[in-house]
Amino acid sequence: MRVLVITGAGVSAESGISTFRGKDGYWRNLDPTKLATPKAFARNPDLVWDWYRERRQRIRKAQPNPAHQAIANLALQADEFLLVTQNVDDLHLRAGLAAEKMVQIHGDIFMTRCSRCDFRRSEHEHEDGDLPKCPQCSALMRPGVVWFGEQLDAVKIGIVENFMRGGDSDLVIVAGTSALFGYIIDWALRARGQAGQLIEVNPEETWLSQFAAKSFREPAGVALPRLVNELLSNVNRRAPTY
Ligand code: APR
């Protein structure tokens, strides 16, 4: 079985990490979609860093939930597997998913990188509140995530495209994302090809819902473990159809 899974913030919601566009996403009354921008960082880097440090701290304390575990389990059993996650947290990894089976297409919140040169470092420990400066060139350091309006990493796009070239997926699962970005929709539909099944897991309808063979309108932590169990118990008999 060849499987592509695409996840978004909804998959980490049950671990206590707020989504971007939900009402809980607001921080100090500010809209996250307006904080995660190069413009916001240029205007007020202290404010943007405060937000990221708080998110980092919340993620450090959070635990993977049954949705992350179900995806890691599916990855172990599928013949070919790739996870494309828009999440910058490390909960898929901490649930046991092998790093080579996933692409964090919007970056890694624990990476701090220079806004000018190529210096980067990983920061998994608690940090102080100073504005970080690059030890190589003294420029301001920034979180290693992709902000609105920025390009995706070409190497990461290459990994996804390479998986696509390997053939159509039997199953494409899209979970916990508002699926607002064209490349997410494009990858989901192209990976499914002519014969694959697209399954959506999201309590709300999205633009992708119209293309899904089945949409589970449930939290990911409820629907994914059940779905993966069903798939894995059927895999040696015949592929289930939804
Ligand atoms: N289980 C599954 N889905 C859920 C759950 C849950 N428990 N809770 C919320 N959702 C769904 C919401 O219905 C919504 O469709 O998760 C989705 C979260 O949407 P967004 O907040 O827009 O997050 P995401 O789709 O990951 O955003 C994409 O946009 O802000 C940028 O770079 C950021 O990676 C992010 C990207």
Tab-separated table of C-alpha atoms and ligand atoms in Angstrom:
chain	number	residue	atom	x	y	z
A	1	MET	CA	0.000	0.000	0.000
A	2	ARG	CA	1.297	3.412	-1.017
A	3	VAL	CA	0.112	6.194	1.278
A	4	LEU	CA	0.416	9.954	1.398
A	5	VAL	CA	-0.765	11.733	4.558
A	6	ILE	CA	-1.112	15.504	4.743
A	7	THR	CA	-1.637	17.126	8.127
A	8	GLY	CA	-2.290	20.591	9.497
A	9	ALA	CA	-2.754	22.322	12.828
A	10	GLY	CA	-5.952	20.403	13.651
A	11	VAL	CA	-3.925	17.232	14.236
A	12	SER	CA	-2.061	18.901	17.100
A	13	ALA	CA	-5.153	20.639	18.508
A	14	GLU	CA	-5.907	17.748	20.858
A	15	SER	CA	-2.354	18.054	22.223
A	16	GLY	CA	-3.229	21.594	23.298
A	17	ILE	CA	-1.534	23.452	20.428
A	18	SER	CA	-3.956	26.021	19.090
A	19	THR	CA	-4.755	26.122	15.382
A	20	PHE	CA	-4.059	29.205	13.304
A	21	ARG	CA	-7.484	30.153	12.129
A	22	GLY	CA	-9.619	28.980	15.032
A	23	LYS	CA	-10.739	31.440	17.728
A	24	ASP	CA	-8.220	29.900	20.170
A	25	GLY	CA	-5.362	30.839	17.861
A	26	TYR	CA	-5.454	34.485	18.903
A	27	TRP	CA	-2.539	35.512	21.126
A	28	ARG	CA	-2.624	38.749	23.148
A	29	ASN	CA	-5.598	39.585	20.952
A	30	LEU	CA	-3.436	39.327	17.823
A	31	ASP	CA	-4.256	37.260	14.761
A	32	PRO	CA	-1.525	34.607	14.182
A	33	THR	CA	-1.916	34.899	10.428
A	34	LYS	CA	-0.784	38.516	10.804
A	35	LEU	CA	2.097	37.679	13.179
A	36	ALA	CA	3.606	34.968	10.998
A	37	THR	CA	4.730	37.395	8.318
A	38	PRO	CA	8.039	39.002	7.290
A	39	LYS	CA	6.322	42.388	7.671
A	40	ALA	CA	5.346	41.755	11.312
A	41	PHE	CA	8.901	40.600	12.077
A	42	ALA	CA	10.452	43.668	10.432
A	43	ARG	CA	8.112	45.956	12.354
A	44	ASN	CA	8.346	44.300	15.760
A	45	PRO	CA	10.785	41.366	16.075
A	46	ASP	CA	10.470	41.304	19.895
A	47	LEU	CA	6.732	40.737	19.671
A	48	VAL	CA	7.057	38.017	17.015
A	49	TRP	CA	9.840	36.270	18.998
A	50	ASP	CA	7.722	36.405	22.183
A	51	TRP	CA	4.930	34.629	20.333
A	52	TYR	CA	7.265	31.946	18.956
A	53	ARG	CA	8.959	31.412	22.324
A	54	GLU	CA	5.578	30.882	23.958
A	55	ARG	CA	4.561	28.458	21.218
A	56	ARG	CA	7.868	26.605	21.578
A	57	GLN	CA	7.365	26.305	25.316
A	58	ARG	CA	3.821	25.035	24.889
A	59	ILE	CA	4.990	22.458	22.340
A	60	ARG	CA	7.836	21.278	24.615
A	61	LYS	CA	5.272	20.568	27.312
A	62	ALA	CA	2.736	18.961	24.941
A	63	GLN	CA	2.493	15.265	24.185
A	64	PRO	CA	1.649	13.546	20.900
A	65	ASN	CA	-2.002	12.464	20.780
A	66	PRO	CA	-3.655	9.345	19.299
A	67	ALA	CA	-3.780	11.001	15.851
A	68	HIS	CA	0.027	11.359	15.746
A	69	GLN	CA	0.394	7.802	17.004
A	70	ALA	CA	-1.995	6.405	14.403
A	71	ILE	CA	-0.048	8.103	11.598
A	72	ALA	CA	3.272	6.743	12.929
A	73	ASN	CA	1.712	3.292	13.073
A	74	LEU	CA	0.424	3.542	9.505
A	75	ALA	CA	3.882	4.629	8.339
A	76	LEU	CA	5.400	1.490	9.832
A	77	GLN	CA	2.941	-0.781	8.046
A	78	ALA	CA	2.593	0.870	4.628
A	79	ASP	CA	4.923	-0.298	1.837
A	80	GLU	CA	5.567	3.282	0.781
A	81	PHE	CA	4.699	6.248	2.921
A	82	LEU	CA	5.176	9.995	3.103
A	83	LEU	CA	3.786	12.530	5.560
A	84	VAL	CA	3.624	16.139	4.413
A	85	THR	CA	2.894	18.210	7.479
A	86	GLN	CA	2.264	21.925	7.659
A	87	ASN	CA	2.908	21.710	11.390
A	88	VAL	CA	6.122	23.177	12.710
A	89	ASP	CA	5.888	21.261	15.995
A	90	ASP	CA	7.768	18.004	16.627
A	91	LEU	CA	4.810	15.892	17.707
A	92	HIS	CA	4.800	13.586	14.657
A	93	LEU	CA	8.461	12.819	15.329
A	94	ARG	CA	7.909	12.311	19.028
A	95	ALA	CA	5.096	9.879	18.221
A	96	GLY	CA	7.740	7.729	16.561
A	97	LEU	CA	7.445	8.650	12.882
A	98	ALA	CA	10.829	8.272	11.169
A	99	ALA	CA	12.260	11.631	10.064
A	100	GLU	CA	12.921	10.317	6.545
A	101	LYS	CA	9.212	9.571	6.117
A	102	MET	CA	8.096	13.131	6.721
A	103	VAL	CA	8.480	16.615	5.314
A	104	GLN	CA	7.782	19.693	7.443
A	105	ILE	CA	6.828	21.856	4.533
A	106	HIS	CA	6.418	25.013	6.672
A	107	GLY	CA	9.645	24.441	8.612
A	108	ASP	CA	10.590	23.570	12.168
A	109	ILE	CA	9.716	25.888	15.056
A	110	PHE	CA	12.758	24.710	17.039
A	111	MET	CA	15.123	25.877	14.317
A	112	THR	CA	16.513	29.393	14.688
A	113	ARG	CA	18.146	30.748	11.592
A	114	CYS	CA	19.947	33.887	10.573
A	115	SER	CA	17.862	36.328	8.563
A	116	ARG	CA	20.950	37.165	6.475
A	117	CYS	CA	23.461	34.302	6.223
A	118	ASP	CA	23.022	30.517	6.294
A	119	PHE	CA	23.757	30.008	10.003
A	120	ARG	CA	21.147	27.937	11.860
A	121	ARG	CA	20.844	26.133	15.148
A	122	SER	CA	18.302	23.912	16.839
A	123	GLU	CA	16.865	25.154	20.162
A	124	HIS	CA	15.155	22.527	22.212
A	125	GLU	CA	15.964	24.026	25.613
A	126	HIS	CA	14.163	26.852	27.353
A	127	GLU	CA	15.437	30.235	26.062
A	128	ASP	CA	15.753	33.703	27.554
A	129	GLY	CA	13.856	36.666	26.111
A	130	ASP	CA	16.692	38.473	24.327
A	131	LEU	CA	16.549	39.069	20.601
A	132	PRO	CA	18.928	36.453	19.159
A	133	LYS	CA	21.814	37.715	16.991
A	134	CYS	CA	23.763	35.578	14.545
A	135	PRO	CA	27.167	34.485	15.962
A	136	GLN	CA	28.546	34.551	12.418
A	137	CYS	CA	27.339	37.865	11.001
A	138	SER	CA	25.491	39.602	13.905
A	139	ALA	CA	22.254	39.935	11.931
A	140	LEU	CA	18.940	39.220	13.615
A	141	MET	CA	18.049	35.558	13.922
A	142	ARG	CA	14.516	34.409	13.108
A	143	PRO	CA	12.409	31.309	13.598
A	144	GLY	CA	13.059	28.629	10.953
A	145	VAL	CA	9.505	28.577	9.708
A	146	VAL	CA	7.908	29.634	6.444
A	147	TRP	CA	5.923	32.819	6.819
A	148	PHE	CA	3.030	34.011	4.667
A	149	GLY	CA	4.245	35.134	1.298
A	150	GLU	CA	7.586	33.286	1.582
A	151	GLN	CA	8.828	30.542	-0.726
A	152	LEU	CA	8.734	26.917	0.318
A	153	ASP	CA	12.096	25.154	0.635
A	154	ALA	CA	13.001	23.735	-2.786
A	155	VAL	CA	14.611	20.631	-1.248
A	156	LYS	CA	11.401	19.830	0.610
A	157	ILE	CA	9.284	20.371	-2.503
A	158	GLY	CA	11.695	17.989	-4.248
A	159	ILE	CA	11.030	15.235	-1.679
A	160	VAL	CA	7.277	15.540	-2.191
A	161	GLU	CA	7.570	15.631	-5.988
A	162	ASN	CA	9.877	12.628	-5.885
A	163	PHE	CA	7.261	10.682	-3.954
A	164	MET	CA	4.669	11.704	-6.591
A	165	ARG	CA	6.895	10.457	-9.379
A	166	GLY	CA	7.037	7.050	-7.688
A	167	GLY	CA	3.392	6.431	-8.679
A	168	ASP	CA	-0.178	7.156	-7.628
A	169	SER	CA	-1.022	6.602	-3.976
A	170	ASP	CA	-3.637	4.006	-3.048
A	171	LEU	CA	-4.652	6.226	-0.197
A	172	VAL	CA	-4.339	9.948	0.517
A	173	ILE	CA	-5.395	11.087	4.004
A	174	VAL	CA	-5.770	14.815	4.622
A	175	ALA	CA	-6.267	15.580	8.309
A	176	GLY	CA	-6.711	18.723	10.378
A	177	THR	CA	-6.039	21.329	7.742
A	178	SER	CA	-8.185	24.108	6.361
A	179	ALA	CA	-6.465	23.244	3.032
A	180	LEU	CA	-6.247	26.855	1.948
A	181	PHE	CA	-2.968	26.585	0.067
A	182	GLY	CA	-2.955	25.631	-3.599
A	183	TYR	CA	0.044	23.330	-3.253
A	184	ILE	CA	-1.700	21.279	-0.527
A	185	ILE	CA	-4.760	20.773	-2.730
A	186	ASP	CA	-2.576	20.048	-5.748
A	187	TRP	CA	-0.484	17.411	-3.942
A	188	ALA	CA	-3.549	15.721	-2.454
A	189	LEU	CA	-5.331	15.450	-5.811
A	190	ARG	CA	-2.278	14.533	-7.871
A	191	ALA	CA	-1.117	11.876	-5.395
A	192	ARG	CA	-4.536	10.223	-5.493
A	193	GLY	CA	-4.342	9.968	-9.274
A	194	GLN	CA	-7.082	8.032	-11.090
A	195	ALA	CA	-7.572	5.096	-8.780
A	196	GLY	CA	-6.591	6.167	-5.277
A	197	GLN	CA	-8.908	7.214	-2.482
A	198	LEU	CA	-8.869	10.586	-0.808
A	199	ILE	CA	-10.032	10.595	2.808
A	200	GLU	CA	-10.485	13.742	4.818
A	201	VAL	CA	-10.500	14.011	8.608
A	202	ASN	CA	-11.799	17.370	9.796
A	203	PRO	CA	-14.777	18.411	11.942
A	204	GLU	CA	-15.396	21.195	9.404
A	205	GLU	CA	-15.972	21.114	5.667
A	206	THR	CA	-13.063	22.365	3.540
A	207	TRP	CA	-12.535	23.029	-0.128
A	208	LEU	CA	-11.058	19.519	-0.444
A	209	SER	CA	-14.193	17.864	0.941
A	210	GLN	CA	-15.868	17.820	-2.491
A	211	PHE	CA	-13.065	15.571	-3.803
A	212	ALA	CA	-12.965	13.175	-0.864
A	213	ALA	CA	-14.365	9.649	-1.126
A	214	LYS	CA	-15.135	10.005	2.565
A	215	SER	CA	-14.937	12.852	5.073
A	216	PHE	CA	-14.848	11.996	8.752
A	217	ARG	CA	-16.365	14.962	10.574
A	218	GLU	CA	-14.640	14.101	13.831
A	219	PRO	CA	-11.530	15.123	15.772
A	220	ALA	CA	-8.392	13.554	14.334
A	221	GLY	CA	-7.589	11.844	17.650
A	222	VAL	CA	-10.860	9.927	17.366
A	223	ALA	CA	-11.110	9.226	13.629
A	224	LEU	CA	-7.487	8.427	12.728
A	225	PRO	CA	-6.837	5.567	15.189
A	226	ARG	CA	-10.074	3.907	14.074
A	227	LEU	CA	-9.344	4.467	10.382
A	228	VAL	CA	-5.784	3.152	10.654
A	229	ASN	CA	-6.920	0.088	12.614
A	230	GLU	CA	-9.505	-0.690	9.936
A	231	LEU	CA	-6.993	-0.216	7.147
A	232	LEU	CA	-4.380	-2.376	8.770
A	233	SER	CA	-6.791	-5.157	9.616
A	234	ASN	CA	-8.022	-5.165	6.004
A	235	VAL	CA	-4.668	-4.865	4.338
A	236	ASN	CA	-4.085	-8.582	4.018
A	237	ARG	CA	-7.575	-9.200	2.768
A	238	ARG	CA	-8.620	-6.462	0.390
A	239	ALA	CA	-8.424	-2.702	0.381
A	240	PRO	CA	-11.481	-1.169	2.059
A	241	THR	CA	-13.468	1.297	0.028
A	242	TYR	CA	-15.152	4.280	1.587
B	1	APR	N1	-9.098	17.264	14.494
B	1	APR	C1	-9.050	17.496	13.146
B	1	APR	N2	-9.173	18.701	12.610
B	1	APR	C2	-9.338	19.737	13.447
B	1	APR	C3	-9.393	19.587	14.849
B	1	APR	C4	-9.267	18.275	15.371
B	1	APR	N3	-9.296	18.028	16.678
B	1	APR	N4	-9.544	20.817	15.402
B	1	APR	C5	-9.581	21.702	14.389
B	1	APR	N5	-9.472	21.045	13.205
B	1	APR	C6	-9.425	21.602	11.851
B	1	APR	C7	-10.186	22.883	11.644
B	1	APR	O1	-11.527	22.613	11.275
B	1	APR	C8	-9.406	23.535	10.502
B	1	APR	O2	-9.909	23.118	9.238
B	1	APR	O3	-8.075	21.919	11.614
B	1	APR	C9	-8.000	22.973	10.664
B	1	APR	C10	-6.967	23.968	11.147
B	1	APR	O4	-6.821	24.955	10.180
B	1	APR	P1	-5.726	26.096	10.260
B	1	APR	O5	-5.728	26.720	11.624
B	1	APR	O6	-5.948	26.983	9.081
B	1	APR	O7	-4.357	25.295	10.157
B	1	APR	P2	-3.595	24.759	8.861
B	1	APR	O8	-4.546	24.251	7.833
B	1	APR	O9	-2.547	23.840	9.356
B	1	APR	O10	-2.920	26.086	8.341
B	1	APR	C11	-2.012	25.987	7.333
B	1	APR	O11	-1.305	28.239	7.537
B	1	APR	O12	-1.122	29.724	9.218
B	1	APR	C12	-0.412	29.009	8.291
B	1	APR	O13	1.774	28.157	8.223
B	1	APR	C13	0.576	28.099	8.943
B	1	APR	O14	0.933	25.751	8.666
B	1	APR	C14	-0.055	26.750	8.805
B	1	APR	C15	-0.867	26.914	7.538
